[in-house]
Each structure stands twice: as structure tokens, then as C-alpha cells.
XYZ file of C-alpha atoms in Angstrom:
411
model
C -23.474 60.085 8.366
C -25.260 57.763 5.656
C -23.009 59.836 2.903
C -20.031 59.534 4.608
C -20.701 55.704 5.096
C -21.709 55.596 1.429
C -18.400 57.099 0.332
C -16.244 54.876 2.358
C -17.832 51.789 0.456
C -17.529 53.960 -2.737
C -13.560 53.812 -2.187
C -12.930 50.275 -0.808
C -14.929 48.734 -3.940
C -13.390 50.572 -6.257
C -9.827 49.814 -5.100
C -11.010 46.529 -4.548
C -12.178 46.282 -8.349
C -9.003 48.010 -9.675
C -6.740 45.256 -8.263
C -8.922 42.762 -9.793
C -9.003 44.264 -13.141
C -5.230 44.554 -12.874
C -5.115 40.562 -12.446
C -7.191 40.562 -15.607
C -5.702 40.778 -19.243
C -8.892 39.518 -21.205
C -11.430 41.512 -22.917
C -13.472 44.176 -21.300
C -16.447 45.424 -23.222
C -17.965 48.869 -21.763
C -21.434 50.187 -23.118
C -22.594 53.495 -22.756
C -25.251 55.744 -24.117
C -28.335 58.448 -23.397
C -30.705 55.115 -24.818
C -30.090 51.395 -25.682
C -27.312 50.787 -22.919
C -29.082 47.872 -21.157
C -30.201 46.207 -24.240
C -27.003 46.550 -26.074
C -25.111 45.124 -23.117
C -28.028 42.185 -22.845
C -27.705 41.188 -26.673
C -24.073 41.343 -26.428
C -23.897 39.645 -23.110
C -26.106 36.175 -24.280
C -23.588 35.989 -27.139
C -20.219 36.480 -24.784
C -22.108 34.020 -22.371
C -22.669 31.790 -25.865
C -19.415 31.971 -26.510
C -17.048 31.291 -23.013
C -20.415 29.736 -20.805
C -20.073 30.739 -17.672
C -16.694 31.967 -17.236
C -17.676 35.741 -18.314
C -19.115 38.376 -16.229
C -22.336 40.253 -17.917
C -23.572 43.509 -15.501
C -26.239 42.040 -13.772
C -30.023 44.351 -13.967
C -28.454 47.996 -14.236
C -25.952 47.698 -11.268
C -24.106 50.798 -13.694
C -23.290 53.094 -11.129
C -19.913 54.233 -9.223
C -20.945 51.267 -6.955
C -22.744 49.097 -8.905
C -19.779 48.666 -11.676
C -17.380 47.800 -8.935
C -19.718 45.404 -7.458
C -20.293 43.437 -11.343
C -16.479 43.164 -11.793
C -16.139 41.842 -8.248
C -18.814 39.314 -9.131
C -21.853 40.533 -7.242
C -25.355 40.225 -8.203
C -27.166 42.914 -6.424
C -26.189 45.438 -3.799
C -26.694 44.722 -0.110
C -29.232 46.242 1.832
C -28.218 46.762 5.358
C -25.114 47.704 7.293
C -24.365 43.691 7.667
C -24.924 43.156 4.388
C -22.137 45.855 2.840
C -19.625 44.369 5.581
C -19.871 40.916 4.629
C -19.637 42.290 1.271
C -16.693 43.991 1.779
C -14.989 40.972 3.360
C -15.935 39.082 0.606
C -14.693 41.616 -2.095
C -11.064 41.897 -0.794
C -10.839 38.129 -0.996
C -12.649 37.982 -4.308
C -9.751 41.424 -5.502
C -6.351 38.962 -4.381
C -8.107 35.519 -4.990
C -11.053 35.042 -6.946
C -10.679 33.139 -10.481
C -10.534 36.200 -13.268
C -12.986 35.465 -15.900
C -12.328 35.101 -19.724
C -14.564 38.028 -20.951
C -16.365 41.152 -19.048
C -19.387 42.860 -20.840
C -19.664 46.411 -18.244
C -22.714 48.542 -18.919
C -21.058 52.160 -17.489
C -24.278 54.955 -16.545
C -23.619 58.481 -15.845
C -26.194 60.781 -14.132
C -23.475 63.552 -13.217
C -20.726 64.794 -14.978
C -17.341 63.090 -14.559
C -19.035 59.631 -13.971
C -17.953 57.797 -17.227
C -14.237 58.643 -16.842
C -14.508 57.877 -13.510
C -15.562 54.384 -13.914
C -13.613 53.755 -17.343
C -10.398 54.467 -15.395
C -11.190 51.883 -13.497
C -12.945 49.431 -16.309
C -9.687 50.200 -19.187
C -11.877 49.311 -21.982
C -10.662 47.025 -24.763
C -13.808 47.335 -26.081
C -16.147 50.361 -26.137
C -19.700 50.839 -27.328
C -21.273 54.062 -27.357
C -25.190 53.920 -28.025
C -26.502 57.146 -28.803
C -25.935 61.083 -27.048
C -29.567 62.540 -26.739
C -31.001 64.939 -23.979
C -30.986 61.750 -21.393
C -30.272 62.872 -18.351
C -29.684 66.770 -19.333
C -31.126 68.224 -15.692
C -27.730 66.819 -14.446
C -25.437 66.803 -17.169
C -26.253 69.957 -18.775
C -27.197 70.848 -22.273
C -26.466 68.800 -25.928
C -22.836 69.633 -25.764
C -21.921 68.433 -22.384
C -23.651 65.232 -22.510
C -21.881 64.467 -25.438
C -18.205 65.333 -24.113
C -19.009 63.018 -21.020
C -20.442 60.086 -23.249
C -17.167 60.355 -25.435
C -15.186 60.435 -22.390
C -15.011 56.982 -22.542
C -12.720 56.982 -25.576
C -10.052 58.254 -23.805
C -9.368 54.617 -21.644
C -9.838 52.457 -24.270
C -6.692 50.477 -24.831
C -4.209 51.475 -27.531
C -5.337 48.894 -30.331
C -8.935 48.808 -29.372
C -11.986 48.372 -30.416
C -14.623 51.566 -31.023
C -18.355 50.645 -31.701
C -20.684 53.790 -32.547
C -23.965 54.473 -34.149
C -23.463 56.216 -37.239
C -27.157 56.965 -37.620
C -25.910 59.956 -34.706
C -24.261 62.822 -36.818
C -22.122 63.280 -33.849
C -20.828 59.889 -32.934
C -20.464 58.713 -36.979
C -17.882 61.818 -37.101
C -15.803 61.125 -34.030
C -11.925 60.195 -35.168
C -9.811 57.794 -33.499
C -6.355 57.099 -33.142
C -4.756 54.203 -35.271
C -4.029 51.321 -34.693
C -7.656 52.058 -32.683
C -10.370 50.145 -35.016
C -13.247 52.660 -35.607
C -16.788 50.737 -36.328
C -20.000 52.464 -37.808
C -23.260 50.675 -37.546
C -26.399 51.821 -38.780
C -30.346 51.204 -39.938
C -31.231 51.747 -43.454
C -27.747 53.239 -44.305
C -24.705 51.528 -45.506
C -22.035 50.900 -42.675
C -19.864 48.730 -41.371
C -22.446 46.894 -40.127
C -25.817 48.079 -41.381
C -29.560 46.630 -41.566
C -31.561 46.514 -43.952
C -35.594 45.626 -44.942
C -36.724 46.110 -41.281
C -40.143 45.284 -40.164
C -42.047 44.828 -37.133
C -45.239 42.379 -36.232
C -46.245 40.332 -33.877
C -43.696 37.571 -34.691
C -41.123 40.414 -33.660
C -38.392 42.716 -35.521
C -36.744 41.523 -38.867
C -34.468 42.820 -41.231
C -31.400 41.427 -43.343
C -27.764 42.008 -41.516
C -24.968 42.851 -43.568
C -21.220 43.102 -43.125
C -17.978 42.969 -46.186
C -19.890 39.444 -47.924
C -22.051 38.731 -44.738
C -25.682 38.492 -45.803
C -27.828 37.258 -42.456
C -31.469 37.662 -42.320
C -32.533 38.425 -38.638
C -35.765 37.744 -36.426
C -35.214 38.908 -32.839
C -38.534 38.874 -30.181
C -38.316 42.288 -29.216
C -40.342 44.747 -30.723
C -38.864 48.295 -32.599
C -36.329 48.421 -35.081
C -34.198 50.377 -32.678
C -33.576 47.239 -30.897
C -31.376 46.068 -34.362
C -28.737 48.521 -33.355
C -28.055 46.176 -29.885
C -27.927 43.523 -32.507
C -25.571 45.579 -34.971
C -22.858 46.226 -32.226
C -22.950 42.818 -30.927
C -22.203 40.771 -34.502
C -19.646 43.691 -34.648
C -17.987 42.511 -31.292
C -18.453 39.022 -31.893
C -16.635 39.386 -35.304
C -13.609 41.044 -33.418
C -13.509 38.520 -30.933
C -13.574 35.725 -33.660
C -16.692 34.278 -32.256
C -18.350 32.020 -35.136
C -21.292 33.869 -36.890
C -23.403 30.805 -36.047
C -22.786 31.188 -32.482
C -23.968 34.778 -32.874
C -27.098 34.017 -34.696
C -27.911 31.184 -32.061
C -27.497 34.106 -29.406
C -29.471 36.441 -30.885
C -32.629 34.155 -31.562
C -32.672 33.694 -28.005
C -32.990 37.529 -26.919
C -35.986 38.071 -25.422
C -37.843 41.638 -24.222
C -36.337 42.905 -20.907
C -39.428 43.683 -18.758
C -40.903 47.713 -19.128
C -38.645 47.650 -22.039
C -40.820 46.740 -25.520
C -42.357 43.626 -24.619
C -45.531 42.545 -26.013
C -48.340 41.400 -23.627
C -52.134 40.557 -24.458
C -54.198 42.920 -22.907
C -57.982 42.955 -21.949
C -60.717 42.654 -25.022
C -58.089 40.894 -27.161
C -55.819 44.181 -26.985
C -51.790 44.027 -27.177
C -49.778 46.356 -24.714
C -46.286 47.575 -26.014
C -44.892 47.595 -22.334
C -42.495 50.230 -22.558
C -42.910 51.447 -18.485
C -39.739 51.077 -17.794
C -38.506 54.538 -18.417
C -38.516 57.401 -20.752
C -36.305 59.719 -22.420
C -37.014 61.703 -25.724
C -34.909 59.864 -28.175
C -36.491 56.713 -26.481
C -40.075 58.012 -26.823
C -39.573 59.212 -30.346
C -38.444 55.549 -31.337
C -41.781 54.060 -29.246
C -43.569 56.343 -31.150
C -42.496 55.157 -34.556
C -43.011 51.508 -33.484
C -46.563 52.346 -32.898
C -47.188 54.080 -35.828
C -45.597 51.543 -37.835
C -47.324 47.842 -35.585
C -50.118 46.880 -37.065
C -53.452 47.666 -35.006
C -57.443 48.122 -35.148
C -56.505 51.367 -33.017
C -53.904 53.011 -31.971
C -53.541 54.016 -28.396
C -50.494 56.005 -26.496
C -50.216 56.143 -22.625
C -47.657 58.291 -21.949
C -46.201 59.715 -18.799
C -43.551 62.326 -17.623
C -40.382 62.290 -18.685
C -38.385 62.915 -15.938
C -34.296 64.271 -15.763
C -34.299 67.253 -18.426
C -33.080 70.207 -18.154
C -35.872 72.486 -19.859
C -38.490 69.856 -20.063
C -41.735 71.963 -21.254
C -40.919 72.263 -25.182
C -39.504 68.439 -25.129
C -43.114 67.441 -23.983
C -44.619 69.528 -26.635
C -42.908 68.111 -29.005
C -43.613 64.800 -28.092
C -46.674 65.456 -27.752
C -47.035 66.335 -31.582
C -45.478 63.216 -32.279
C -47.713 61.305 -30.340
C -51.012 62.808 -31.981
C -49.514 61.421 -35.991
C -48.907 57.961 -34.016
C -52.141 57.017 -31.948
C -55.540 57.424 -32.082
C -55.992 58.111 -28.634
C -52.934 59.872 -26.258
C -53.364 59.566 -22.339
C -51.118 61.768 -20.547
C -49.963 60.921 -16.978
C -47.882 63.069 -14.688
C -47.199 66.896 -13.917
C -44.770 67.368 -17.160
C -47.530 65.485 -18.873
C -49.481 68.158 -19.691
C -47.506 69.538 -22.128
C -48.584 66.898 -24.255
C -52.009 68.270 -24.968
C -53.343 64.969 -24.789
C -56.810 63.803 -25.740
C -57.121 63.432 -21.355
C -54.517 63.761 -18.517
C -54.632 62.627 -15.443
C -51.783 63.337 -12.317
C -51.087 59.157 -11.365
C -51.185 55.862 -13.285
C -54.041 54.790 -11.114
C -56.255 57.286 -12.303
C -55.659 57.087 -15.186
C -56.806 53.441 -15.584
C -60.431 53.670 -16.466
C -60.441 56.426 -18.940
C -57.820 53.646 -20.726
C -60.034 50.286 -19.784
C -62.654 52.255 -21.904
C -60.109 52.555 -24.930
C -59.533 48.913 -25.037
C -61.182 47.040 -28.252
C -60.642 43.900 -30.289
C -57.385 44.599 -32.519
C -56.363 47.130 -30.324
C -52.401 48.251 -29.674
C -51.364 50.195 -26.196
C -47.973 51.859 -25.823
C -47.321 52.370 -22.903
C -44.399 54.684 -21.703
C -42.825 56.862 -19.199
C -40.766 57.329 -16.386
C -39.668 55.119 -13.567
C -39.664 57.983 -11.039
C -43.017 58.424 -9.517
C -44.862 58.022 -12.577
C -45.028 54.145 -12.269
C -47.148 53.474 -15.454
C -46.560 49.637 -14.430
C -49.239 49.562 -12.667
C -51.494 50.817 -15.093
C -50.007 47.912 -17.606
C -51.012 45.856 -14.664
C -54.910 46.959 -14.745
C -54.895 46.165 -18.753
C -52.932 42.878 -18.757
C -55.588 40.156 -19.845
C -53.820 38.190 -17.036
C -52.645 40.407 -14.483
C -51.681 36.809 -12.504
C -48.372 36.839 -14.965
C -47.786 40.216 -13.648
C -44.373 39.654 -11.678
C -42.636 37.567 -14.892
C -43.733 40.203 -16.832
C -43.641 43.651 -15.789
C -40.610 45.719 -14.316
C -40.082 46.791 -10.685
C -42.091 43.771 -8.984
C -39.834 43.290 -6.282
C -41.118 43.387 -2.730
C -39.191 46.851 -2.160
C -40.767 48.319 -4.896
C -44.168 46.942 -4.604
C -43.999 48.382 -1.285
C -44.143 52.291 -2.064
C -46.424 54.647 -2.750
């Protein structure tokens, strides 16, 4: 009965949406990706909002689904949570479809967990802009191997409109080689490697990431607060936009000093016994872990410490972990493995739940001291360990992911 109900809803949104899109001849700007999704569409969304204020819709937390995309163009914040709730929301949405005010730019972050899901929501969405992240093993337990993830990534191509715009990351041998279809505009960006758009003399501390921008004659020297050079490439794609929107570059450099860390997702927080905490709880993928990895290794620290849990959604996960694992051990000092996968780290301990985890890592803690932190949202929940380190654990719901009463609420 609850599916049934679920897939009615699924069908009035998304006709709903569709005859609100077709009232709407402005830019659309879909981002998709196995990483880098959600802070590609936040840097690009403070710039759009920098640009046309208010009158711009930006996907709202990671409403990204076959419902949640529907709900963003319709205008919605969040989903409802009871039966009321979706009808009112319903009424709302057919008035909103015929009547609401179209905005003058929509920035759509498009997820896919099963195969078919990116077409299915770019028909709807009709791209005149598309961004496509990164294709790694994200999400391969669904999606199948390497190959298949990529063909439902690039799927996305095939709605963009006939003189569009097509942002990838040429650093991926598979996305720098895709061809497009004139008078489509192909853009490459990339770290360390001439592009398009390309950045260069990156480094990380405390201050946050830096490096010099550069596009044609455009020489801009960056400092964004969040922490990794793989946050540049959300930077890289949104100059790119910005310049093919005609947005000023000063406008765009405004925008981007005022990105700040999405929670569970690289911030910095001071820890216990003057320690810092690279929150990264969020989630965790491999390509994602790899680049946490290298941000470690590379952030300057008395000690190096990695708290890693499972990551969850692949397809053959054992040898991933392994590998990780290895990667880990030339990055940290000290590796704390949480979760069942977890083991195939070969950590210096493991333990089966965040909580337990949390005195083994109290005893880590020294003066100078830098914590990753990372690993998957589903059951692992290494929030609450970041929680049990924070020097302030009082700041904990401005500063950590999943502090809402729902979530607080289970086990």
C-alpha cells in the first residue's frame, strides 16, 4: 500500500514539474556525479543566487531524487512527512505548475541510486546546462560495475539542449574524452593540468584551500574555507558557468569567498587537547576517501589520525576496503576502523559502532593533533563519534550533519 501511495505522488509531481518547466525558458543547470554533486551545486548555487538574488531556485539539502527534484523545481524545501502533509502538498504543487512566478535561473543537483534514474529526471529537467562531477564505483551495488555507472552518469548528455553547455572534469580519463555535438560547447576543467579552466599552486592549511584560477587571460588567485583541493573542481565548474552566463568575474569571486564547509562534508572543528577534526561523516565512497586521504597526508599536523568507517553501496566491497586501507596506513599515524566492511582495512584497532569506538580515539587525541574522520551515513554514524571529540560538543547541531530530531532519534 505505502508503494503504491508512493508512486502515485511519484507521477502527480512529476507532471506537475514538467508543466512548470514547460512555462520556463531560462537556464537550467543539472549536476551530477559518483562525488562532488552537492558541493558543486552549493558553489555554483551562492554565485546564481549572487547573481539574480532571490529569483533562482538552488536544490535545497540533497532533495535529488525522482521526488525530491520535482519537489525543488516546484519550489519546496523539504518533503512532507505524513499523509496530510503530501496532500496539501499536492494541492499546492498544481497551483504552483499553472500559477506560480517561474524563476530566472534553476541550479538541479540530479542523484541516481538505480539505473535509468538520470534520464529519468533529465527528461523532465531539459538541461541547458550540464555538469558532470566525476564516474567512480559510487553507488556500484545498484548500478553495476565501472561501465554501467558511467553510461547512466553520461545519460544526462542526451537532454541537454541543442546549443548547450557541457561541464566535465578532465582530470577523469573517461569524461575528458567524451565528444559532443556542435554547436554543443564542450568544457574541460582540471587540477594541476592545463584546461579550460584549470588550477594551479594548490595548498591546504588552516586558513583553507588556495590555488591560482586560470582561464584564456584570466589569472585569479583563490582562497575558499573548505578544506581539500578537490573542493577547487566545485569552484572550476562554477567560474565556468558563470562565464557562460556572463555573470561578472567579480561577482563570482565575491561568491566564492563566501562558501563555507557543508556539515560531515570537510569542515574543520577544534577538537579536545587542542586537536582539529576534518569532519568528513557525512558519507563515503572510494574516490571520496582517496581524496580525504590525500588532504590528510598533505594538512599540516603533530599526528596524524584516520577514523574511518564502512563504505557502504559497492558492489564487491572487500578489495575496495583493502585498498583503502593501504592508503590510509601512508596517510595517518593511527587508522581506527568502524563497521563490518571495516575490517578490511587492517587497521591499527576496529571496533563494530562509532560509540565504541570513542575511547580508543579520546586516547589518540594530543596537542597539534589532526582527525579525519570518514564514512558512511548508513548505520555507521561516525557523527557521533565527531561529537565525543568536539572541544565543544554544545556547537554540535550548527556543526555536524544529521542533527535533526528524526535522526537524532534512531538507533
Amino acid at each position: 500500500m505505502k508503494s503504491f501511495f508512493v508512486s502515485i505522488i511519484r507521477l502527480i509531481l512529476y507532471g506537475q514539474a514538467s508543466v512548470f518547466r514547460s512555462r520556463y525558458s531560462g537556464p537550467v543547470i543539472a549536476i551530477t556525479g559518483s562525488v562532488g554533486k552537492t558541493s558543486t551545486k552549493e558553489a555554483v548555487g551562492q554565485m546564481i543566487k549572487k547573481a539574480y538574488g532571490n529569483e533562482s531556485i538552488v536544490t535545497p539539502k540533497s532533495l535529488n531524487t525522482e521526488i525530491g527534484v520535482p519537489l525543488t523545481i516546484l519550489g519546496f524545501q523539504s518533503e512532507p512527512h505524513s499523509i496530510f502533509g503530501w496532500l496539501r502538498a499536492l494541492a499546492r504543487g498544481t497551483i504552483v505548475a499553472f500559477f506560480g512566478q517561474v524563476p530566472k535561473c534553476m541550479v538541479l543537483e540530479l542523484g541516481a541510486d538505480h539505473k535509468g534514474d538520470i534520464a529519468y529526471l533529465a527528461r523532465l529537467v531539459r538541461p541547458t546546462h550540464a555538469v558532470i562531477t566525476s564516474v567512480s564505483e559510487s553507488h556500484s551495488q545498484f548500478l553495476g560495475n565501472l561501465e554501467a555507472i558511467q553510461q547512466e552518469k553520461t545519460s544526462l548528455l542526451q537532454f541537454v539542449s541543442l546549443d548547450g553547455w557541457i561541464f566535465l572534469n578532465g582530470n577523469d580519463d573517461y569524461l575528458s574524452k567524451i565528444k559532443v555535438a556542435d554547436p554543443q560547447h564542450k568544457i574541460l576543467v582540471r587540477l594541476h593540468q592545463r584546461a579550460d579552466y584549470f588550477v594551479s599552486g594548490i595548498s591546504v592549511n588552516e586558513s583553507g584551500t588556495h590555488g591560482v584560477l586560470h582561464h584564456d587571460n584570466r589569472t585569479q588567485r583563490l582562497l575558499i574555507n573548505r578544506f581539500g583541493e578537490h573542493h577547487l573542481y566545485s569552484v572550476l565548474f562554477a567560474a565556468a558557468i558563470g562565464d557562460s552566463l556572463n555573470i561578472p568575474a567579480n561577482t563570482q569571486l565575491q561568491a566564492f569567498k563566501e562558501i563555507r564547509p557543508m556539515p560531515g562534508r570537510g569542515s574543520l572543528i577544534h577538537g579536545k587537547n587542542s586537536s582539529l577534526i576534518l569532519d568528513e561523516s557525512y558519507n563515503a565512497q572510494p574516490e571520496a576517501m582517496e581524496a580525504a586521504l590525500a588532504l590528510l597526508k598533505q594538512f599540516p599536523g603533530q599526528k596524524k589520525i584516520a577514523i574511518l568507517g564502512d563504505m557502504r553501496e559497492l558492489r564487491d566491497p572487500a578489495p575496495i576496503h583493502k585498498r583503502i586501507g593501504k592508503l590510509a596506513k601512508l596517510s595517518a599515524d593511527y587508522v581506527i576502523a568502524v563497521g563490518p566492511e571495516s575490517k578490511n582495512y587492517q587497521a591499527d584497532t576496529w571496533f563494530m559502532t562509532a560509540d565504541e569506538a570513542v575511547p580508543t580515539a579520546l586516547r589518540q587525541l594530543q596537542p597539534g593533533a589532526i582527525v579525519l574522520v570518514k564514512g558512511s551515513q548508513n548505520s555507521i554514524r561516525l557523527e557521533r563519534l565527531v561529537k565525543a571529540l568536539m572541544a565543544h560538543p554544545n556547537q554540535s547541531k550548527q556543526l555536524l550533519v544529521r542533527q535533526e530530531a528524526e535522526w537524532l532519534a534512531k538507533t
